[in-house]
Coordinates of C-alpha atoms and ligand atoms in Angstrom, one line a residue:
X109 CA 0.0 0.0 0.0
X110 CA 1.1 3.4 -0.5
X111 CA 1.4 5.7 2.5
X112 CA 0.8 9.3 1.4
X113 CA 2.4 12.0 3.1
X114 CA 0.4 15.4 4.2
X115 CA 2.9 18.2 5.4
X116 CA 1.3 20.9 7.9
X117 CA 3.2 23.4 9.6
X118 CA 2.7 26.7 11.1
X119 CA -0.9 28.1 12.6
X120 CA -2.6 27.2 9.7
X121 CA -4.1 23.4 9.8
X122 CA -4.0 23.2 6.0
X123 CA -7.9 22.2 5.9
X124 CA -7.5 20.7 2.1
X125 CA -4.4 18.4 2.9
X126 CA -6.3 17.3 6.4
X127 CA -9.5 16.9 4.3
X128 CA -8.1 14.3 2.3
X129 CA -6.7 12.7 5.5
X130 CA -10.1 12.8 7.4
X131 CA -11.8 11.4 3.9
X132 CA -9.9 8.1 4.3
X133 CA -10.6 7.8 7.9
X134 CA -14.3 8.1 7.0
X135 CA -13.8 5.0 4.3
X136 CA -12.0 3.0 6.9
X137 CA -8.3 3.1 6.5
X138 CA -5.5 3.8 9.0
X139 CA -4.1 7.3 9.0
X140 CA -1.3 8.5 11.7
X141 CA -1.2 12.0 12.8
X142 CA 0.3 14.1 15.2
X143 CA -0.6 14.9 19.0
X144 CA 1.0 16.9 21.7
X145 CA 1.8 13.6 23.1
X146 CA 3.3 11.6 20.5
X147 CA 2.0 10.5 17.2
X148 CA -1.0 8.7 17.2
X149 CA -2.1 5.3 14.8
X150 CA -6.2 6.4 14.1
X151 CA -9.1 4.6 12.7
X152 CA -12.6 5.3 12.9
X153 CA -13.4 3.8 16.8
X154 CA -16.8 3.2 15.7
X155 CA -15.9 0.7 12.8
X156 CA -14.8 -2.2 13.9
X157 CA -12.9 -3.6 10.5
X158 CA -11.5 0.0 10.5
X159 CA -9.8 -0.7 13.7
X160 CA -8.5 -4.0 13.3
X161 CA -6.2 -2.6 10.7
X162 CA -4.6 -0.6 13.4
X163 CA -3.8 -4.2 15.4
X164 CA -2.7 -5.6 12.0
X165 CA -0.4 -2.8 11.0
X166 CA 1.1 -2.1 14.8
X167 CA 1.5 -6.2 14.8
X168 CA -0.1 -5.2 18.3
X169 CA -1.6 -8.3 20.8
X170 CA -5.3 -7.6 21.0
X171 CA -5.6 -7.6 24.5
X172 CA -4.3 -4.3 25.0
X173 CA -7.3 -1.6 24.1
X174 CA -7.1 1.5 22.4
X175 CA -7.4 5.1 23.3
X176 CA -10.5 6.8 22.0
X177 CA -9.7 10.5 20.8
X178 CA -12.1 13.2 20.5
X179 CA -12.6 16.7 19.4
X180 CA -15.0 18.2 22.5
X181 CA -15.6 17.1 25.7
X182 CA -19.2 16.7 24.4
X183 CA -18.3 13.8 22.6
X184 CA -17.5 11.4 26.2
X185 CA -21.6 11.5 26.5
X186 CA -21.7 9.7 23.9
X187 CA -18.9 7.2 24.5
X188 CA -19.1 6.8 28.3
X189 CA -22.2 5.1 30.3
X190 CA -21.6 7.2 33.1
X191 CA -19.3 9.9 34.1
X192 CA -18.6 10.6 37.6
X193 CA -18.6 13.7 39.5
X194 CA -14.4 14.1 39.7
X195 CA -14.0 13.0 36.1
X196 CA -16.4 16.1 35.0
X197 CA -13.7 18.1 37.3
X198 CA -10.5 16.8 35.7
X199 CA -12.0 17.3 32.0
X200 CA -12.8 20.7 33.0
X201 CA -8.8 21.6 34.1
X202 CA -7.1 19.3 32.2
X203 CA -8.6 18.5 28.6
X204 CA -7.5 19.3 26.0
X205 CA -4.2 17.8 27.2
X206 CA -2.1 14.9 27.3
X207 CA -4.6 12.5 29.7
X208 CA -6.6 9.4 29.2
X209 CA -9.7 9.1 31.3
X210 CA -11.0 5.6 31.8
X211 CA -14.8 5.3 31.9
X212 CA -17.5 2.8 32.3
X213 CA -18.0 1.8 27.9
X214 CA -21.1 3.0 26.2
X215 CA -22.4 0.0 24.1
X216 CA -21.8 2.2 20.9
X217 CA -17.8 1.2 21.2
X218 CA -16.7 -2.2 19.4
X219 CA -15.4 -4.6 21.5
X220 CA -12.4 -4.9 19.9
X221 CA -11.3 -1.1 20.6
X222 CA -11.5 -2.2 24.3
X223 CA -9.8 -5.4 24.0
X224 CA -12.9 -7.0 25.6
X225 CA -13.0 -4.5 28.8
X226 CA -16.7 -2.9 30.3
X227 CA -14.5 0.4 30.4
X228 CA -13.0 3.0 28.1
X229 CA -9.7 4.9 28.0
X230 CA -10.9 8.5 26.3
X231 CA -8.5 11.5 25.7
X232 CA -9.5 15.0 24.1
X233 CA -6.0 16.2 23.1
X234 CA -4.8 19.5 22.7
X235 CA -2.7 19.9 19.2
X236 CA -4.3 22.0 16.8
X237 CA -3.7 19.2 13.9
X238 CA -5.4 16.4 15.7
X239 CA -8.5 18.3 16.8
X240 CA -9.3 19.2 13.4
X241 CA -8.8 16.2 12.0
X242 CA -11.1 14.5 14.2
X243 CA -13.9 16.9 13.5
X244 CA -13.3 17.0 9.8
X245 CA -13.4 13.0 10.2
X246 CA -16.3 13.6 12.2
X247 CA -16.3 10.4 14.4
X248 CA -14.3 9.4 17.4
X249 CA -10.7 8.3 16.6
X250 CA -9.5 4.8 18.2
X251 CA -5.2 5.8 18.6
X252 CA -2.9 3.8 19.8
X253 CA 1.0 5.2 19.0
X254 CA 2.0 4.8 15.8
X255 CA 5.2 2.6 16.0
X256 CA 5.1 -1.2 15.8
X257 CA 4.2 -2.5 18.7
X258 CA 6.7 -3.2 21.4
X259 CA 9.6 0.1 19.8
X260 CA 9.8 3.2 21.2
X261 CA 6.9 5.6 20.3
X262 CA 7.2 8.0 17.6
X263 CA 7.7 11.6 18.1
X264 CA 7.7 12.6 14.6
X265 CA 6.5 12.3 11.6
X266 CA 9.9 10.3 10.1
X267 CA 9.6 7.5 13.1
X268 CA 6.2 6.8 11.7
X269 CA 7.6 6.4 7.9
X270 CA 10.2 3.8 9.7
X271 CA 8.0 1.5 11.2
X272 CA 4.7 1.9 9.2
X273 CA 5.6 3.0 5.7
X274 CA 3.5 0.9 3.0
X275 CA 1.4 -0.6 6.0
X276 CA -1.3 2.3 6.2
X277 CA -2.9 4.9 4.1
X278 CA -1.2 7.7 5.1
X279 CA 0.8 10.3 7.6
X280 CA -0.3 13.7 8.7
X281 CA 3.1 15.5 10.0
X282 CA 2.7 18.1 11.9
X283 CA 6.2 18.2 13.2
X284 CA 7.7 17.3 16.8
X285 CA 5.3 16.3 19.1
X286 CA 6.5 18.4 22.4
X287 CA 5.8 16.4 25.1
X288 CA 7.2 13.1 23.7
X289 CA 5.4 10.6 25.8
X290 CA 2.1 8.8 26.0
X291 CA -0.4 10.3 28.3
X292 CA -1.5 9.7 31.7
X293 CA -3.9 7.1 32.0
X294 CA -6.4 7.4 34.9
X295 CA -8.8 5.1 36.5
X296 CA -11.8 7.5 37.3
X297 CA -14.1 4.6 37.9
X298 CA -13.4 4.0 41.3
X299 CA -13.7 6.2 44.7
X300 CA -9.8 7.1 44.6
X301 CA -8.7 7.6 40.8
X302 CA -6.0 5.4 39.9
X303 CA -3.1 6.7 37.9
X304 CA -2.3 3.4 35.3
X305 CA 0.2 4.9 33.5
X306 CA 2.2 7.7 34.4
X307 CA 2.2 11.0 31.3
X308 CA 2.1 14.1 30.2
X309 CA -0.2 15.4 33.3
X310 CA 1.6 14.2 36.8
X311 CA 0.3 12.7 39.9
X312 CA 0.8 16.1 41.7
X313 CA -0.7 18.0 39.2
X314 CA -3.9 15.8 39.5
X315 CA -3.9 15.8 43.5
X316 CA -3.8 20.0 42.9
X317 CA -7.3 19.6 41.8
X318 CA -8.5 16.6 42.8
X319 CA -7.6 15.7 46.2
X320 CA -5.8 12.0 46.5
X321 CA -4.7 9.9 43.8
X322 CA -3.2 6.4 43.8
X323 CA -0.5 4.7 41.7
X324 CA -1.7 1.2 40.3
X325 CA 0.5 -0.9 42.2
X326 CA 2.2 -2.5 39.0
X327 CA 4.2 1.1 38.7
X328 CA 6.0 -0.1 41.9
X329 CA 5.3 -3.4 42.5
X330 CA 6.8 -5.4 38.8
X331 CA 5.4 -8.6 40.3
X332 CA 1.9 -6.9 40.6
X333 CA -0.8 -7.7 37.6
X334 CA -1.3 -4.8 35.9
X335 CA -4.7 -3.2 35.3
X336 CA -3.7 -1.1 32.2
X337 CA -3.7 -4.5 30.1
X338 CA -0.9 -2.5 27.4
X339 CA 1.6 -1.9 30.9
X340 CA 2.5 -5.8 30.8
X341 CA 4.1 -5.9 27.1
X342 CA 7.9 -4.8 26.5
X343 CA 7.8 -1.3 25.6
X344 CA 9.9 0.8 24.1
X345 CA 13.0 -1.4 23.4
X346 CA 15.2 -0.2 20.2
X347 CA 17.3 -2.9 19.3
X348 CA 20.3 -2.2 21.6
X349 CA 20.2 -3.6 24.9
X350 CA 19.9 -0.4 27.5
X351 CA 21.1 0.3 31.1
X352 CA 20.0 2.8 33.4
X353 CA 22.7 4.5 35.3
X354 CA 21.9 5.4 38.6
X355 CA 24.0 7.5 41.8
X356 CA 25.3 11.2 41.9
X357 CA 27.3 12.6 38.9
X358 CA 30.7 11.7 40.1
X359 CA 29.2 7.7 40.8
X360 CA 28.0 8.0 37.4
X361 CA 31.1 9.2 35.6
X362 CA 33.0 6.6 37.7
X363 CA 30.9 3.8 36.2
X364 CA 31.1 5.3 33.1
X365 CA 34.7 5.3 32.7
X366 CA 34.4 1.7 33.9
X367 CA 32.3 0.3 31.5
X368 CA 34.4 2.0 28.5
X369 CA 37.7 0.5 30.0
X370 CA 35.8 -2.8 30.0
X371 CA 34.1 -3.1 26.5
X372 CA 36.9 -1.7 24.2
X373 CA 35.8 -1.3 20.5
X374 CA 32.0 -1.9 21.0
X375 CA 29.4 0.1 19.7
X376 CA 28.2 2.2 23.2
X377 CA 25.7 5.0 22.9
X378 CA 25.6 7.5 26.3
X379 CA 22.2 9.5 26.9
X380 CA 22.4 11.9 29.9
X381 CA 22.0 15.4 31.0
X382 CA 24.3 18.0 29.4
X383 CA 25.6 17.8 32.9
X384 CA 26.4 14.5 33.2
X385 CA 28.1 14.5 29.6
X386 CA 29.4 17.6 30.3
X387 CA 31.3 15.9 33.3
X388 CA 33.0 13.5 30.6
X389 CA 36.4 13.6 29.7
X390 CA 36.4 14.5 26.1
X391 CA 38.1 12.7 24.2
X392 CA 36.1 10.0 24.7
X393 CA 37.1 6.7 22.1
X394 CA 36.0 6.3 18.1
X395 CA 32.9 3.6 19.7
X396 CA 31.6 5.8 22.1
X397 CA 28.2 8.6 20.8
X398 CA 27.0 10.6 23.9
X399 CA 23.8 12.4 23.1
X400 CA 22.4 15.2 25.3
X401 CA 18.8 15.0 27.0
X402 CA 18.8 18.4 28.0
X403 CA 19.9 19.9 31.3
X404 CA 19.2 17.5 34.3
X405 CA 17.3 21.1 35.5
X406 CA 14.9 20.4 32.8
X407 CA 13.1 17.3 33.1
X408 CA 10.0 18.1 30.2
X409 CA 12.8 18.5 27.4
X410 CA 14.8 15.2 28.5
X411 CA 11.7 13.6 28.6
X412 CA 10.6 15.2 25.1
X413 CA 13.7 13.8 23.7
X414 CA 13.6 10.2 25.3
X415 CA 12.2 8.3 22.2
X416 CA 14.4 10.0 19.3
X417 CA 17.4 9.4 21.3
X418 CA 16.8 5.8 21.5
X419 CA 16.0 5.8 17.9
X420 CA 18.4 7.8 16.7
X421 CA 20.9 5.1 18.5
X422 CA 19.4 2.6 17.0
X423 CA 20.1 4.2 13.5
X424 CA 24.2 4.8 14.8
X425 CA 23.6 0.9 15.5
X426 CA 25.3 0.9 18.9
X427 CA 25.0 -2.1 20.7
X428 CA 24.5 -0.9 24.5
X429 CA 23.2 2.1 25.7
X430 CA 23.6 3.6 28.3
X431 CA 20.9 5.8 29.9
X432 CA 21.5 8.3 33.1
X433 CA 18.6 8.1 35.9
X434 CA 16.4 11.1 36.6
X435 CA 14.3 12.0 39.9
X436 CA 11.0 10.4 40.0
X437 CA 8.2 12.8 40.9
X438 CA 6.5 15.4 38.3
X439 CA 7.6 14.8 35.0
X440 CA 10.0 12.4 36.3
X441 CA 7.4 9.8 36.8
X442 CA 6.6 9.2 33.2
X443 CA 10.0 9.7 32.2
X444 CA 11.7 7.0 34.5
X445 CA 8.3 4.5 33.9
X446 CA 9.4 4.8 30.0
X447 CA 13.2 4.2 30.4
X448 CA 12.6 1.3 33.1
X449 CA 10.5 -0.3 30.5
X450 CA 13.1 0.5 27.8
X451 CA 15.8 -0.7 30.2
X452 CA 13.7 -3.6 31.2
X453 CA 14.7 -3.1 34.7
X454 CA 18.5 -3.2 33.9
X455 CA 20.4 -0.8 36.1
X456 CA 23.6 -0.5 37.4
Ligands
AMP24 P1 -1.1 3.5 23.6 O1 -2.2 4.2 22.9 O2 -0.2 2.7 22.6 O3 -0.3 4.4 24.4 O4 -1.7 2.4 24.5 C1 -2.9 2.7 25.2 C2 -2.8 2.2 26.6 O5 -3.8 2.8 27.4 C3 -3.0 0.8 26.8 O6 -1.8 0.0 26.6 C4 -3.5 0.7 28.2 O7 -2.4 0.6 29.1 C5 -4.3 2.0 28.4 N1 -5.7 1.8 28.3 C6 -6.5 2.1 27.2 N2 -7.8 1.7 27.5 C7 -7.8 1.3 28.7 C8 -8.9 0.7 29.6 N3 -10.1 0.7 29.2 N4 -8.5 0.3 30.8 C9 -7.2 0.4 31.2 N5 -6.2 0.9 30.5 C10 -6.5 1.3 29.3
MG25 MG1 2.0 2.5 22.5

């Protein structure tokens, strides 16, 4: 299949380019586009043929459900059975924006956009781009990422084109997607909200507005089941094996230096803080890449630049990489859930 390419850039949406993009939605094919998040793998969420393509083209198991995207927070009437009084709160502050409410399912949704479940994840996000293409489409969007299932999302349009070129219709790219991981997933279903996967709006951000919020236990727990079904598969693994590195910046350096006196002449790739690099002799050998985050003061850029770095390795084909270890809470938390997974729990 050909995978067409629609540029948009600036304030402008280009309405004639997204038209054409909303038009094949509307017949049932598998378009990506771009969100704030990262970019998104959409079919119509109502047409259940139009969303198995997205499973077939991501290769992705079908027990892990889909993320419903919409255009107005109108639209969760339609979708959800019921919507409880905090959920109406947290739409109000935080849509459009980079989090995923999970709701009791409205019989409308096919079964397999759910993977089976009685509840819902639902996001109204907040680039320009992917509003208007789900109102020119003028259904809800079913959106999973748009890489194959089990790499590290794409955060632009040219990670799409690696993994999916000639497996769907097309590829709206809207440029860098600035917050560079999935959202937050949240439970609202229950008396406490659960947060099932940490994102682009934190914990304390949430408890601002909402009073208390719980972590499903699988974020600290890895022998807890998970109730995010998605949160069990590998994630995010390029094809080099990865490391976290944890300690202060002198411990780090220390074990850095170590590693390179022990692995002469392999391929070794170095993401960190432009602190931690900075902190690096320079003359580092031939097989060594460092790549910079962003400052370790910064925690939304480094995580913005997580997946392309890992890519980007991958590219350089480096064997190992190495990746430094950030604080936990705000921003943190999503970051450090996405490079644990990456890692799979390999840290030294
Ligand atoms: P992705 O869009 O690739 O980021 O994956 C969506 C993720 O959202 C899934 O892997 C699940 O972890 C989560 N999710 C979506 N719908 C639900 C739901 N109804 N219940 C729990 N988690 C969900
Ligand atoms: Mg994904």
């Amino acid at each position: 299949m050909e995978t067409k390419i629609w540029k948009i850039r600036g304030e402008g949406t280009d309405l004639a380019k997204l038209s054409e993009a909303a038009e094949l939605l509307k017949a049932g094919e598998v378009i990506a586009f771009p969100t704030e998040t990262v970019y998104g793998l959409g079919a119509n969420a109502l047409d259940e043929k139009a969303v198995e393509k997205i499973f077939l083209a991501k290769g992705r198991p079908g027990d892990n459900p889909l993320i419903v995207h919409i255009c107005s927070v109108d639209n969760v009437r339609q979708l959800a059975s019921d919507i409880p009084e905090k959920a109406i709160k947290i739409m109000e502050v935080f849509w459009p924006g980079p989090l995923t409410l999970v709701l009791p399912k409205a019989e409308i949704i096919p079964d397999i956009v759910t993977a089976g479940l009685d509840t819902v994840g639902i996001r109204f996000p907040s680039h320009p781009v992917a509003i208007k293409l789900i109102e020119l489409a003028k259904c809800p969007i079913a959106a999973p990422s748009a890489n194959l299932s089990g790499k590290p999302s794409p955060t632009t349009a040219e990670h799409v084109w690696q993994d999916l070129n000639g497996k769907i219709a097309g590829i709206v790219d809207g440029g860098k997607a600035n917050v560079g991981v999935e959202s937050t997933v949240l439970d609202v279903t229950g008396s406490v909200p659960v947060i099932l996967r940490p994102g682009g709006i934190t914990r304390e951000q949430l408890e601002s507005v909402i009073g208390e919020v719980k972590l499903d236990a699988v974020l600290h727990d890895l022998d807890a089941v998970p109730r995010a079904p998605g949160m069990k598969y590998t994630h995010y693994s390029p094809e080099a094996d990865v490391y976290i590195l944890k300690g202060s910046t002198r411990e780090k350096v220390d074990k850095i230096m170590n590693i390179l006196e022990s692995s002469k002449g392999k391929g070794i790739g170095i993401m960190a803080s432009q602190e931690l690099i900075g902190a690096l002799p320079k003359d580092l050998p031939e097989n060594v890449l460092t790549k910079v985050l962003g400052s370790e003061h910064d925690l939304e850029t480094i995580t913005a630049n997580l997946f392309d770095t890992l890519r980007w390795f991958d590219q350089k084909k480096v064997e190992v990489i190495y990746g430094e270890s950030f604080p936990d809470n705000n921003i943190g938390a999503a970051l450090m859930n996405r490079l644990i997974k990456a890692a799979g729990g390999k840290t030294i």
